[in-house]
PDB file of C-alpha atoms and ligand atoms in Angstrom:
ATOM      1  CA  MET S   1     -41.897   4.728   1.624  1.00 79.00           C
ATOM      2  CA  ASP S   2     -43.902   2.575   4.021  1.00 92.00           C
ATOM      3  CA  ASP S   3     -46.256   3.548   6.827  1.00 97.00           C
ATOM      4  CA  GLN S   4     -48.280   5.996   4.832  1.00 97.00           C
ATOM      5  CA  VAL S   5     -51.460   6.316   2.841  1.00 98.00           C
ATOM      6  CA  VAL S   6     -50.723   7.506  -0.676  1.00 98.00           C
ATOM      7  CA  PRO S   7     -53.597   8.936  -2.722  1.00 98.00           C
ATOM      8  CA  TYR S   8     -53.767   9.156  -6.499  1.00 97.00           C
ATOM      9  CA  LEU S   9     -56.364  10.809  -8.699  1.00 96.00           C
ATOM     10  CA  PHE S  10     -57.328   9.869 -12.222  1.00 95.00           C
ATOM     11  CA  GLU S  11     -56.673  12.902 -14.427  1.00 93.00           C
ATOM     12  CA  HIS S  12     -59.713  12.356 -16.617  1.00 90.00           C
ATOM     13  CA  ALA S  13     -62.254  10.896 -14.203  1.00 92.00           C
ATOM     14  CA  SER S  14     -63.307  11.548 -10.616  1.00 94.00           C
ATOM     15  CA  ILE S  15     -61.783   8.354  -9.328  1.00 96.00           C
ATOM     16  CA  ARG S  16     -59.487   8.241  -6.324  1.00 96.00           C
ATOM     17  CA  VAL S  17     -57.008   5.454  -5.653  1.00 98.00           C
ATOM     18  CA  GLN S  18     -55.420   5.073  -2.217  1.00 98.00           C
ATOM     19  CA  VAL S  19     -52.710   2.654  -1.245  1.00 98.00           C
ATOM     20  CA  VAL S  20     -51.594   1.981   2.305  1.00 98.00           C
ATOM     21  CA  ARG S  21     -48.639  -0.175   3.259  1.00 97.00           C
ATOM     22  CA  LEU S  22     -47.871  -0.481   6.956  1.00 98.00           C
ATOM     23  CA  THR S  23     -44.680  -2.156   8.123  1.00 98.00           C
ATOM     24  CA  ARG S  24     -43.148  -0.687  11.296  1.00 97.00           C
ATOM     25  CA  ALA S  25     -46.464   0.849  12.429  1.00 97.00           C
ATOM     26  CA  TRP S  26     -48.141  -2.532  11.960  1.00 98.00           C
ATOM     27  CA  GLN S  27     -45.359  -4.481  13.693  1.00 97.00           C
ATOM     28  CA  MET S  28     -45.566  -2.088  16.671  1.00 96.00           C
ATOM     29  CA  LEU S  29     -49.343  -2.389  16.707  1.00 97.00           C
ATOM     30  CA  HIS S  30     -49.418  -6.159  17.098  1.00 96.00           C
ATOM     31  CA  ARG S  31     -46.140  -6.913  18.883  1.00 93.00           C
ATOM     32  CA  SER S  32     -47.704  -7.115  22.352  1.00 90.00           C
ATOM     33  CA  HIS S  33     -50.613  -9.277  21.181  1.00 91.00           C
ATOM     34  CA  ASP S  34     -50.314 -13.001  21.553  1.00 87.00           C
ATOM     35  CA  LEU S  35     -52.532 -14.000  18.655  1.00 88.00           C
ATOM     36  CA  SER S  36     -52.679 -16.932  16.263  1.00 85.00           C
ATOM     37  CA  THR S  37     -51.609 -16.386  12.669  1.00 85.00           C
ATOM     38  CA  GLY S  38     -55.150 -16.069  11.379  1.00 84.00           C
ATOM     39  CA  ALA S  39     -56.199 -13.542  13.996  1.00 87.00           C
ATOM     40  CA  THR S  40     -53.005 -11.511  13.466  1.00 91.00           C
ATOM     41  CA  HIS S  41     -53.663 -11.325   9.738  1.00 90.00           C
ATOM     42  CA  MET S  42     -57.275 -10.286  10.337  1.00 91.00           C
ATOM     43  CA  LEU S  43     -56.110  -7.555  12.693  1.00 95.00           C
ATOM     44  CA  GLY S  44     -53.626  -6.368  10.058  1.00 96.00           C
ATOM     45  CA  ARG S  45     -56.286  -6.160   7.362  1.00 95.00           C
ATOM     46  CA  CYS S  46     -58.561  -4.325   9.763  1.00 96.00           C
ATOM     47  CA  ALA S  47     -55.742  -1.890  10.620  1.00 98.00           C
ATOM     48  CA  ALA S  48     -55.038  -1.188   6.937  1.00 98.00           C
ATOM     49  CA  ALA S  49     -58.750  -0.672   6.213  1.00 97.00           C
ATOM     50  CA  THR S  50     -59.125   1.624   9.230  1.00 98.00           C
ATOM     51  CA  ALA S  51     -56.207   3.800   8.074  1.00 98.00           C
ATOM     52  CA  LEU S  52     -57.798   4.065   4.624  1.00 97.00           C
ATOM     53  CA  LEU S  53     -61.140   4.930   6.167  1.00 96.00           C
ATOM     54  CA  ALA S  54     -59.553   7.615   8.348  1.00 96.00           C
ATOM     55  CA  THR S  55     -57.999   9.342   5.335  1.00 95.00           C
ATOM     56  CA  THR S  56     -61.267   9.216   3.408  1.00 92.00           C
ATOM     57  CA  ILE S  57     -63.681  10.654   5.945  1.00 89.00           C
ATOM     58  CA  LYS S  58     -63.488  14.218   7.219  1.00 88.00           C
ATOM     59  CA  PHE S  59     -63.431  14.209  11.007  1.00 91.00           C
ATOM     60  CA  GLU S  60     -61.527  15.514  13.965  1.00 94.00           C
ATOM     61  CA  GLY S  61     -61.233  12.955  16.705  1.00 94.00           C
ATOM     62  CA  ARG S  62     -61.087   9.257  16.082  1.00 94.00           C
ATOM     63  CA  ILE S  63     -62.626   6.365  14.259  1.00 96.00           C
ATOM     64  CA  ASN S  64     -63.412   3.040  15.875  1.00 96.00           C
ATOM     65  CA  VAL S  65     -63.860  -0.048  13.776  1.00 97.00           C
ATOM     66  CA  GLN S  66     -65.246  -2.867  15.847  1.00 97.00           C
ATOM     67  CA  LEU S  67     -66.085  -6.320  14.570  1.00 94.00           C
ATOM     68  CA  GLN S  68     -68.056  -8.549  16.888  1.00 92.00           C
ATOM     69  CA  SER S  69     -69.030 -12.084  16.037  1.00 88.00           C
ATOM     70  CA  ASP S  70     -70.116 -15.329  17.619  1.00 84.00           C
ATOM     71  CA  GLY S  71     -67.302 -17.159  15.769  1.00 81.00           C
ATOM     72  CA  PRO S  72     -63.787 -17.880  17.118  1.00 83.00           C
ATOM     73  CA  LEU S  73     -62.786 -14.288  16.367  1.00 85.00           C
ATOM     74  CA  ARG S  74     -64.945 -12.646  19.012  1.00 88.00           C
ATOM     75  CA  LEU S  75     -63.708  -9.099  18.656  1.00 92.00           C
ATOM     76  CA  LEU S  76     -61.547  -7.022  16.368  1.00 94.00           C
ATOM     77  CA  LEU S  77     -61.068  -3.417  17.327  1.00 97.00           C
ATOM     78  CA  CYS S  78     -59.023  -0.803  15.477  1.00 98.00           C
ATOM     79  CA  GLN S  79     -58.891   2.884  16.300  1.00 97.00           C
ATOM     80  CA  CYS S  80     -57.384   5.686  14.279  1.00 98.00           C
ATOM     81  CA  THR S  81     -57.125   9.397  15.033  1.00 97.00           C
ATOM     82  CA  HIS S  82     -57.500  12.107  12.394  1.00 96.00           C
ATOM     83  CA  GLU S  83     -53.707  12.449  12.614  1.00 96.00           C
ATOM     84  CA  LEU S  84     -53.474   8.770  11.649  1.00 97.00           C
ATOM     85  CA  GLY S  85     -52.357   7.405  15.010  1.00 97.00           C
ATOM     86  CA  LEU S  86     -53.459   3.793  14.826  1.00 98.00           C
ATOM     87  CA  ARG S  87     -53.918   1.037  17.397  1.00 97.00           C
ATOM     88  CA  GLY S  88     -55.828  -2.220  17.526  1.00 97.00           C
ATOM     89  CA  MET S  89     -56.568  -5.429  19.360  1.00 96.00           C
ATOM     90  CA  ALA S  90     -58.325  -8.748  18.848  1.00 93.00           C
ATOM     91  CA  ARG S  91     -60.019 -11.172  21.161  1.00 90.00           C
ATOM     92  CA  VAL S  92     -60.284 -14.823  20.269  1.00 86.00           C
ATOM     93  CA  ALA S  93     -62.383 -17.555  21.843  1.00 81.00           C
ATOM     94  CA  ASP S  94     -60.401 -19.916  24.048  1.00 69.00           C
ATOM     95  CA  ALA S  95     -58.727 -22.774  22.228  1.00 58.00           C
ATOM     96  CA  ALA S  96     -59.777 -21.505  18.834  1.00 58.00           C
ATOM     97  CA  ASP S  97     -57.430 -22.597  16.077  1.00 59.00           C
ATOM     98  CA  LEU S  98     -57.139 -19.658  13.740  1.00 59.00           C
ATOM     99  CA  SER S  99     -54.422 -20.572  11.330  1.00 60.00           C
ATOM    100  CA  GLU S 100     -54.788 -19.603   7.686  1.00 56.00           C
ATOM    101  CA  ALA S 101     -52.778 -18.758   4.629  1.00 44.00           C
ATOM    102  CA  ALA S 102     -51.084 -15.360   4.843  1.00 43.00           C
ATOM    103  CA  GLY S 103     -52.818 -12.537   3.103  1.00 46.00           C
ATOM    104  CA  ARG S 104     -56.119 -14.232   2.297  1.00 51.00           C
ATOM    105  CA  ASP S 105     -58.973 -11.866   3.085  1.00 60.00           C
ATOM    106  CA  SER S 106     -61.534 -14.320   4.336  1.00 68.00           C
ATOM    107  CA  LEU S 107     -63.416 -14.360   7.579  1.00 72.00           C
ATOM    108  CA  GLN S 108     -64.662 -17.842   6.851  1.00 68.00           C
ATOM    109  CA  GLY S 109     -64.143 -19.973   9.911  1.00 68.00           C
ATOM    110  CA  LEU S 110     -63.042 -16.921  11.913  1.00 72.00           C
ATOM    111  CA  ALA S 111     -66.219 -14.943  12.335  1.00 73.00           C
ATOM    112  CA  GLY S 112     -69.672 -16.406  12.578  1.00 73.00           C
ATOM    113  CA  LYS S 113     -72.733 -14.232  12.688  1.00 80.00           C
ATOM    114  CA  GLY S 114     -71.783 -10.714  13.513  1.00 87.00           C
ATOM    115  CA  HIS S 115     -71.444  -7.146  12.490  1.00 92.00           C
ATOM    116  CA  ILE S 116     -68.958  -4.329  12.139  1.00 94.00           C
ATOM    117  CA  ALA S 117     -69.713  -1.083  13.932  1.00 96.00           C
ATOM    118  CA  ILE S 118     -67.904   1.964  12.587  1.00 96.00           C
ATOM    119  CA  THR S 119     -68.050   4.904  14.962  1.00 96.00           C
ATOM    120  CA  ILE S 120     -66.759   8.363  14.181  1.00 95.00           C
ATOM    121  CA  GLU S 121     -66.138  10.437  17.285  1.00 94.00           C
ATOM    122  CA  ASN S 122     -65.827  14.096  16.420  1.00 93.00           C
ATOM    123  CA  THR S 123     -64.179  15.488  19.516  1.00 88.00           C
ATOM    124  CA  ARG S 124     -64.384  19.108  18.444  1.00 85.00           C
ATOM    125  CA  GLU S 125     -68.179  18.994  18.098  1.00 85.00           C
ATOM    126  CA  ASP S 126     -68.558  16.295  20.741  1.00 86.00           C
ATOM    127  CA  LYS S 127     -70.639  14.245  18.307  1.00 90.00           C
ATOM    128  CA  ARG S 128     -70.710  10.554  17.450  1.00 92.00           C
ATOM    129  CA  TYR S 129     -71.876   8.919  14.275  1.00 92.00           C
ATOM    130  CA  GLN S 130     -72.247   5.183  14.045  1.00 93.00           C
ATOM    131  CA  GLY S 131     -72.867   2.920  11.094  1.00 92.00           C
ATOM    132  CA  ILE S 132     -73.489  -0.794  11.574  1.00 93.00           C
ATOM    133  CA  THR S 133     -72.608  -3.137   8.750  1.00 92.00           C
ATOM    134  CA  PRO S 134     -73.286  -6.859   8.634  1.00 89.00           C
ATOM    135  CA  ILE S 135     -70.277  -9.058   7.881  1.00 87.00           C
ATOM    136  CA  MET S 136     -70.554  -9.376   4.098  1.00 83.00           C
ATOM    137  CA  ASN S 137     -69.359 -12.346   2.035  1.00 78.00           C
ATOM    138  CA  ASP S 138     -67.088 -13.503   4.870  1.00 79.00           C
ATOM    139  CA  SER S 139     -64.793 -10.660   3.936  1.00 86.00           C
ATOM    140  CA  LEU S 140     -63.640  -7.567   5.753  1.00 91.00           C
ATOM    141  CA  ALA S 141     -63.141  -5.728   2.447  1.00 93.00           C
ATOM    142  CA  SER S 142     -66.712  -6.461   1.306  1.00 93.00           C
ATOM    143  CA  SER S 143     -68.031  -5.277   4.645  1.00 92.00           C
ATOM    144  CA  PHE S 144     -66.155  -1.976   4.297  1.00 94.00           C
ATOM    145  CA  GLU S 145     -67.381  -1.583   0.725  1.00 95.00           C
ATOM    146  CA  TYR S 146     -70.920  -2.011   1.984  1.00 94.00           C
ATOM    147  CA  TYR S 147     -70.306   0.598   4.682  1.00 93.00           C
ATOM    148  CA  PHE S 148     -69.022   3.171   2.174  1.00 92.00           C
ATOM    149  CA  ASP S 149     -71.959   2.514  -0.088  1.00 91.00           C
ATOM    150  CA  GLN S 150     -74.580   2.799   2.671  1.00 90.00           C
ATOM    151  CA  SER S 151     -73.135   5.409   5.020  1.00 87.00           C
ATOM    152  CA  GLU S 152     -70.965   7.580   2.805  1.00 85.00           C
ATOM    153  CA  GLN S 153     -72.747   7.066  -0.539  1.00 88.00           C
ATOM    154  CA  LEU S 154     -69.362   6.529  -2.125  1.00 90.00           C
ATOM    155  CA  PRO S 155     -69.019   3.592  -4.507  1.00 94.00           C
ATOM    156  CA  THR S 156     -65.872   1.948  -3.173  1.00 96.00           C
ATOM    157  CA  ARG S 157     -63.804  -1.170  -3.805  1.00 97.00           C
ATOM    158  CA  LEU S 158     -61.220  -2.430  -1.389  1.00 97.00           C
ATOM    159  CA  TRP S 159     -58.489  -5.075  -1.311  1.00 97.00           C
ATOM    160  CA  LEU S 160     -56.644  -5.990   1.876  1.00 96.00           C
ATOM    161  CA  ALA S 161     -53.701  -8.220   2.743  1.00 95.00           C
ATOM    162  CA  ALA S 162     -51.594  -8.781   5.837  1.00 94.00           C
ATOM    163  CA  ASP S 163     -48.913 -10.994   7.290  1.00 93.00           C
ATOM    164  CA  ALA S 164     -46.849 -10.531  10.449  1.00 95.00           C
ATOM    165  CA  GLN S 165     -44.568  -7.937   8.789  1.00 97.00           C
ATOM    166  CA  THR S 166     -46.871  -5.968   6.530  1.00 97.00           C
ATOM    167  CA  ALA S 167     -50.488  -4.790   6.440  1.00 97.00           C
ATOM    168  CA  SER S 168     -51.630  -3.361   3.124  1.00 97.00           C
ATOM    169  CA  GLY S 169     -54.696  -2.084   1.407  1.00 97.00           C
ATOM    170  CA  LEU S 170     -55.823  -0.738  -1.946  1.00 98.00           C
ATOM    171  CA  MET S 171     -58.956   1.349  -2.214  1.00 98.00           C
ATOM    172  CA  ILE S 172     -60.593   2.869  -5.250  1.00 98.00           C
ATOM    173  CA  GLN S 173     -63.506   5.264  -5.019  1.00 96.00           C
ATOM    174  CA  ARG S 174     -65.802   6.944  -7.445  1.00 95.00           C
ATOM    175  CA  MET S 175     -65.917  10.483  -6.169  1.00 92.00           C
ATOM    176  CA  PRO S 176     -69.101  12.529  -6.200  1.00 87.00           C
ATOM    177  CA  GLY S 177     -69.595  15.021  -9.013  1.00 80.00           C
ATOM    178  CA  GLY S 178     -67.217  15.156 -11.932  1.00 74.00           C
ATOM    179  CA  ASP S 179     -67.791  13.518 -15.234  1.00 79.00           C
ATOM    180  CA  THR S 180     -66.780   9.943 -14.561  1.00 86.00           C
ATOM    181  CA  ARG S 181     -68.141   7.656 -17.232  1.00 90.00           C
ATOM    182  CA  GLU S 182     -69.508   4.305 -16.112  1.00 93.00           C
ATOM    183  CA  GLU S 183     -66.981   2.563 -18.359  1.00 94.00           C
ATOM    184  CA  ASP S 184     -64.090   4.428 -16.640  1.00 94.00           C
ATOM    185  CA  TRP S 185     -65.243   3.260 -13.220  1.00 96.00           C
ATOM    186  CA  GLU S 186     -65.712  -0.298 -14.467  1.00 96.00           C
ATOM    187  CA  ARG S 187     -62.280  -0.323 -16.056  1.00 96.00           C
ATOM    188  CA  ALA S 188     -60.666   1.030 -12.878  1.00 97.00           C
ATOM    189  CA  GLN S 189     -62.296  -1.795 -10.928  1.00 97.00           C
ATOM    190  CA  ARG S 190     -61.404  -4.460 -13.474  1.00 97.00           C
ATOM    191  CA  LEU S 191     -57.753  -3.481 -13.383  1.00 97.00           C
ATOM    192  CA  ALA S 192     -57.686  -3.290  -9.559  1.00 97.00           C
ATOM    193  CA  GLU S 193     -59.232  -6.762  -9.336  1.00 97.00           C
ATOM    194  CA  THR S 194     -56.048  -8.218 -10.809  1.00 97.00           C
ATOM    195  CA  ILE S 195     -54.009  -7.285  -7.722  1.00 97.00           C
ATOM    196  CA  THR S 196     -52.850 -10.257  -5.655  1.00 95.00           C
ATOM    197  CA  ALA S 197     -52.228 -10.470  -1.919  1.00 94.00           C
ATOM    198  CA  ASP S 198     -48.518 -11.094  -2.614  1.00 95.00           C
ATOM    199  CA  GLU S 199     -48.323  -7.926  -4.695  1.00 97.00           C
ATOM    200  CA  LEU S 200     -50.093  -5.875  -2.044  1.00 96.00           C
ATOM    201  CA  LEU S 201     -47.647  -7.136   0.561  1.00 96.00           C
ATOM    202  CA  GLY S 202     -44.533  -6.888  -1.592  1.00 96.00           C
ATOM    203  CA  LEU S 203     -44.950  -3.697  -3.636  1.00 96.00           C
ATOM    204  CA  ASP S 204     -44.954  -0.093  -2.467  1.00 95.00           C
ATOM    205  CA  ALA S 205     -47.729   2.346  -3.417  1.00 96.00           C
ATOM    206  CA  GLN S 206     -46.038   3.562  -6.566  1.00 96.00           C
ATOM    207  CA  GLU S 207     -45.332   0.030  -7.760  1.00 97.00           C
ATOM    208  CA  VAL S 208     -48.936  -1.032  -7.072  1.00 97.00           C
ATOM    209  CA  VAL S 209     -50.316   1.886  -9.083  1.00 97.00           C
ATOM    210  CA  ARG S 210     -47.823   1.344 -11.901  1.00 97.00           C
ATOM    211  CA  ARG S 211     -48.646  -2.351 -11.989  1.00 97.00           C
ATOM    212  CA  LEU S 212     -52.416  -1.711 -12.214  1.00 97.00           C
ATOM    213  CA  TYR S 213     -52.744   1.592 -14.035  1.00 97.00           C
ATOM    214  CA  HIS S 214     -49.647   2.010 -16.176  1.00 95.00           C
ATOM    215  CA  GLU S 215     -51.823   2.824 -19.175  1.00 93.00           C
ATOM    216  CA  GLU S 216     -53.898   5.399 -17.299  1.00 93.00           C
ATOM    217  CA  ASP S 217     -53.138   8.993 -16.447  1.00 95.00           C
ATOM    218  CA  LEU S 218     -52.899   9.322 -12.657  1.00 96.00           C
ATOM    219  CA  ARG S 219     -51.632  12.122 -10.452  1.00 97.00           C
ATOM    220  CA  ARG S 220     -49.930  11.306  -7.179  1.00 97.00           C
ATOM    221  CA  LEU S 221     -50.882  13.470  -4.195  1.00 97.00           C
ATOM    222  CA  ASP S 222     -48.973  13.875  -0.942  1.00 96.00           C
ATOM    223  CA  GLY S 223     -48.835  10.755   1.197  1.00 96.00           C
ATOM    224  CA  ARG S 224     -49.962  10.921   4.801  1.00 97.00           C
ATOM    225  CA  PRO S 225     -47.857   9.113   7.425  1.00 98.00           C
ATOM    226  CA  VAL S 226     -49.472   6.515   9.676  1.00 98.00           C
ATOM    227  CA  ARG S 227     -47.957   5.646  13.042  1.00 98.00           C
ATOM    228  CA  PHE S 228     -48.752   3.364  15.917  1.00 97.00           C
ATOM    229  CA  TYR S 229     -50.222   5.391  18.732  1.00 96.00           C
ATOM    230  CA  CYS S 230     -51.790   4.250  21.989  1.00 95.00           C
ATOM    231  CA  ARG S 231     -53.383   6.903  24.137  1.00 91.00           C
ATOM    232  CA  CYS S 232     -53.521   4.859  27.313  1.00 93.00           C
ATOM    233  CA  ALA S 233     -52.253   6.730  30.380  1.00 93.00           C
ATOM    234  CA  ARG S 234     -51.977   6.143  34.096  1.00 93.00           C
ATOM    235  CA  HIS S 235     -54.637   8.717  34.938  1.00 92.00           C
ATOM    236  CA  SER S 236     -57.154   6.873  32.726  1.00 90.00           C
ATOM    237  CA  VAL S 237     -56.354   3.602  34.478  1.00 92.00           C
ATOM    238  CA  SER S 238     -56.731   5.380  37.826  1.00 93.00           C
ATOM    239  CA  ALA S 239     -60.168   6.630  36.771  1.00 92.00           C
ATOM    240  CA  VAL S 240     -61.216   3.068  35.950  1.00 92.00           C
ATOM    241  CA  LEU S 241     -60.016   1.822  39.336  1.00 93.00           C
ATOM    242  CA  GLN S 242     -61.855   4.668  41.034  1.00 93.00           C
ATOM    243  CA  GLY S 243     -64.918   3.598  39.101  1.00 93.00           C
ATOM    244  CA  LEU S 244     -64.487   0.051  40.426  1.00 92.00           C
ATOM    245  CA  GLY S 245     -64.712   1.383  43.954  1.00 92.00           C
ATOM    246  CA  GLU S 246     -62.441   1.284  46.991  1.00 93.00           C
ATOM    247  CA  ALA S 247     -63.760  -2.016  48.366  1.00 93.00           C
ATOM    248  CA  GLU S 248     -63.103  -3.854  45.105  1.00 93.00           C
ATOM    249  CA  VAL S 249     -59.592  -2.400  44.766  1.00 94.00           C
ATOM    250  CA  GLN S 250     -58.800  -3.280  48.401  1.00 93.00           C
ATOM    251  CA  ASP S 251     -59.993  -6.850  47.738  1.00 94.00           C
ATOM    252  CA  ILE S 252     -57.576  -7.191  44.814  1.00 93.00           C
ATOM    253  CA  LEU S 253     -54.744  -5.742  46.926  1.00 93.00           C
ATOM    254  CA  ALA S 254     -55.478  -8.153  49.759  1.00 93.00           C
ATOM    255  CA  GLU S 255     -55.514 -11.080  47.358  1.00 94.00           C
ATOM    256  CA  GLN S 256     -52.597 -10.193  45.073  1.00 93.00           C
ATOM    257  CA  GLY S 257     -50.561  -7.627  47.011  1.00 93.00           C
ATOM    258  CA  ARG S 258     -50.891  -5.111  44.175  1.00 93.00           C
ATOM    259  CA  VAL S 259     -53.216  -4.157  41.352  1.00 94.00           C
ATOM    260  CA  LYS S 260     -51.921  -4.822  37.870  1.00 94.00           C
ATOM    261  CA  VAL S 261     -53.678  -3.465  34.789  1.00 93.00           C
ATOM    262  CA  ASN S 262     -52.424  -4.110  31.272  1.00 93.00           C
ATOM    263  CA  CYS S 263     -53.481  -1.977  28.326  1.00 93.00           C
ATOM    264  CA  ASP S 264     -55.395  -4.166  25.862  1.00 92.00           C
ATOM    265  CA  PHE S 265     -53.856  -2.282  22.944  1.00 95.00           C
ATOM    266  CA  CYS S 266     -50.152  -1.765  23.665  1.00 94.00           C
ATOM    267  CA  GLY S 267     -49.583  -4.121  26.601  1.00 92.00           C
ATOM    268  CA  GLU S 268     -48.286  -1.319  28.851  1.00 94.00           C
ATOM    269  CA  GLU S 269     -48.423  -2.440  32.478  1.00 94.00           C
ATOM    270  CA  TYR S 270     -49.822  -0.180  35.198  1.00 96.00           C
ATOM    271  CA  LEU S 271     -49.079  -1.191  38.798  1.00 95.00           C
ATOM    272  CA  TYR S 272     -50.695   0.073  41.995  1.00 95.00           C
ATOM    273  CA  ASP S 273     -49.449  -0.797  45.470  1.00 93.00           C
ATOM    274  CA  HIS S 274     -51.141   0.014  48.805  1.00 92.00           C
ATOM    275  CA  VAL S 275     -49.862   3.582  48.791  1.00 92.00           C
ATOM    276  CA  ASP S 276     -51.002   4.224  45.193  1.00 92.00           C
ATOM    277  CA  ALA S 277     -54.389   2.677  45.930  1.00 91.00           C
ATOM    278  CA  ALA S 278     -54.860   4.791  49.049  1.00 91.00           C
ATOM    279  CA  ALA S 279     -54.088   7.909  46.997  1.00 92.00           C
ATOM    280  CA  LEU S 280     -56.778   6.946  44.479  1.00 91.00           C
ATOM    281  CA  PHE S 281     -59.458   7.231  47.109  1.00 90.00           C
ATOM    282  CA  ALA S 282     -57.864   9.855  49.342  1.00 86.00           C
ATOM    283  CA  ASP S 283     -60.333  12.643  48.687  1.00 70.00           C
ATOM    284  CA  GLY S 284     -63.253  10.462  47.691  1.00 55.00           C
ATOM    285  CA  THR S 285     -63.581  11.963  44.217  1.00 53.00           C
ATOM    286  CA  PRO S 286     -62.024  10.961  40.916  1.00 51.00           C
ATOM    287  CA  GLN S 287     -58.759  12.828  40.326  1.00 47.00           C
ATOM    288  CA  GLN S 288     -59.148  13.019  36.611  1.00 49.00           C
ATOM    289  CA  GLY S 289     -61.868  13.244  34.022  1.00 45.00           C
ATOM    290  CA  PRO S 290     -64.154  10.433  32.978  1.00 46.00           C
ATOM    291  CA  ASP S 291     -61.631   8.938  30.538  1.00 48.00           C
ATOM    292  CA  ARG S 292     -61.710   5.221  30.132  1.00 47.00           C
ATOM    293  CA  VAL S 293     -58.640   3.046  29.615  1.00 49.00           C
ATOM    294  CA  GLN S 294     -59.598   2.560  26.009  1.00 50.00           C
TER     295      GLN S 294
HETATM  296 ZN1  LIG L 301     -51.812   1.372  25.637  1.00 92.30          ZN
END
């Protein structure tokens, strides 16, 4: 079944394998984005990696994965809740030509100098943790591997692939404790390295694991469903407009007859006419909390 993260454990070593294959959730995520092929595929790989990250780390709230670079791909942003509600967006420099072969995990030509910031917002404790990772080897997967190594102290390998229909990822991790022999970990990596982008896109989790580890003893655990979820809401947009100030909002109204705000993630359109705008500033105080649109 698609749109889930499926974990497997080696029976005789503390090694975890996770496979994610997003189809409908991924198509929903990017359908409102008008991106070039290359940027769409990057966003898909980022979405798959973010879903894998969210099932690996213990948190209650959400995870932000934000790539910023001075290359044509200015910004990649994926967010995932602990319930695996996923959304994402990308911003590309004007006139950038970002075409590339489907599935290839390379940032070469897309991102220049830059970094990936991974922020974990624990809403229950109202705490934020942030790890900053340089873009490694022109690859999103390498950058995530570096993050796991540095921030989570979990030796991790990751393979990502995406096209317009499917966003997939394979992750293997050497879990703390246990009696994993070095040769077991090396063998698990060697076998995983034989996976191709076409296989990641075309096979489901069970087929991927069978293809790589048919000679090993692995136990399948319950999969966790991933869905597209955007938390934008009119009251958040209202709070942003209130933050802009009455004069600014009146200027836009005078110029355009209405205020139109589109969600960067899902494309939802929020419209405010004169009456709505007047209501925003009726009592002089924000009507809702300090939520931002994003
Ligand atoms: Zn939205």
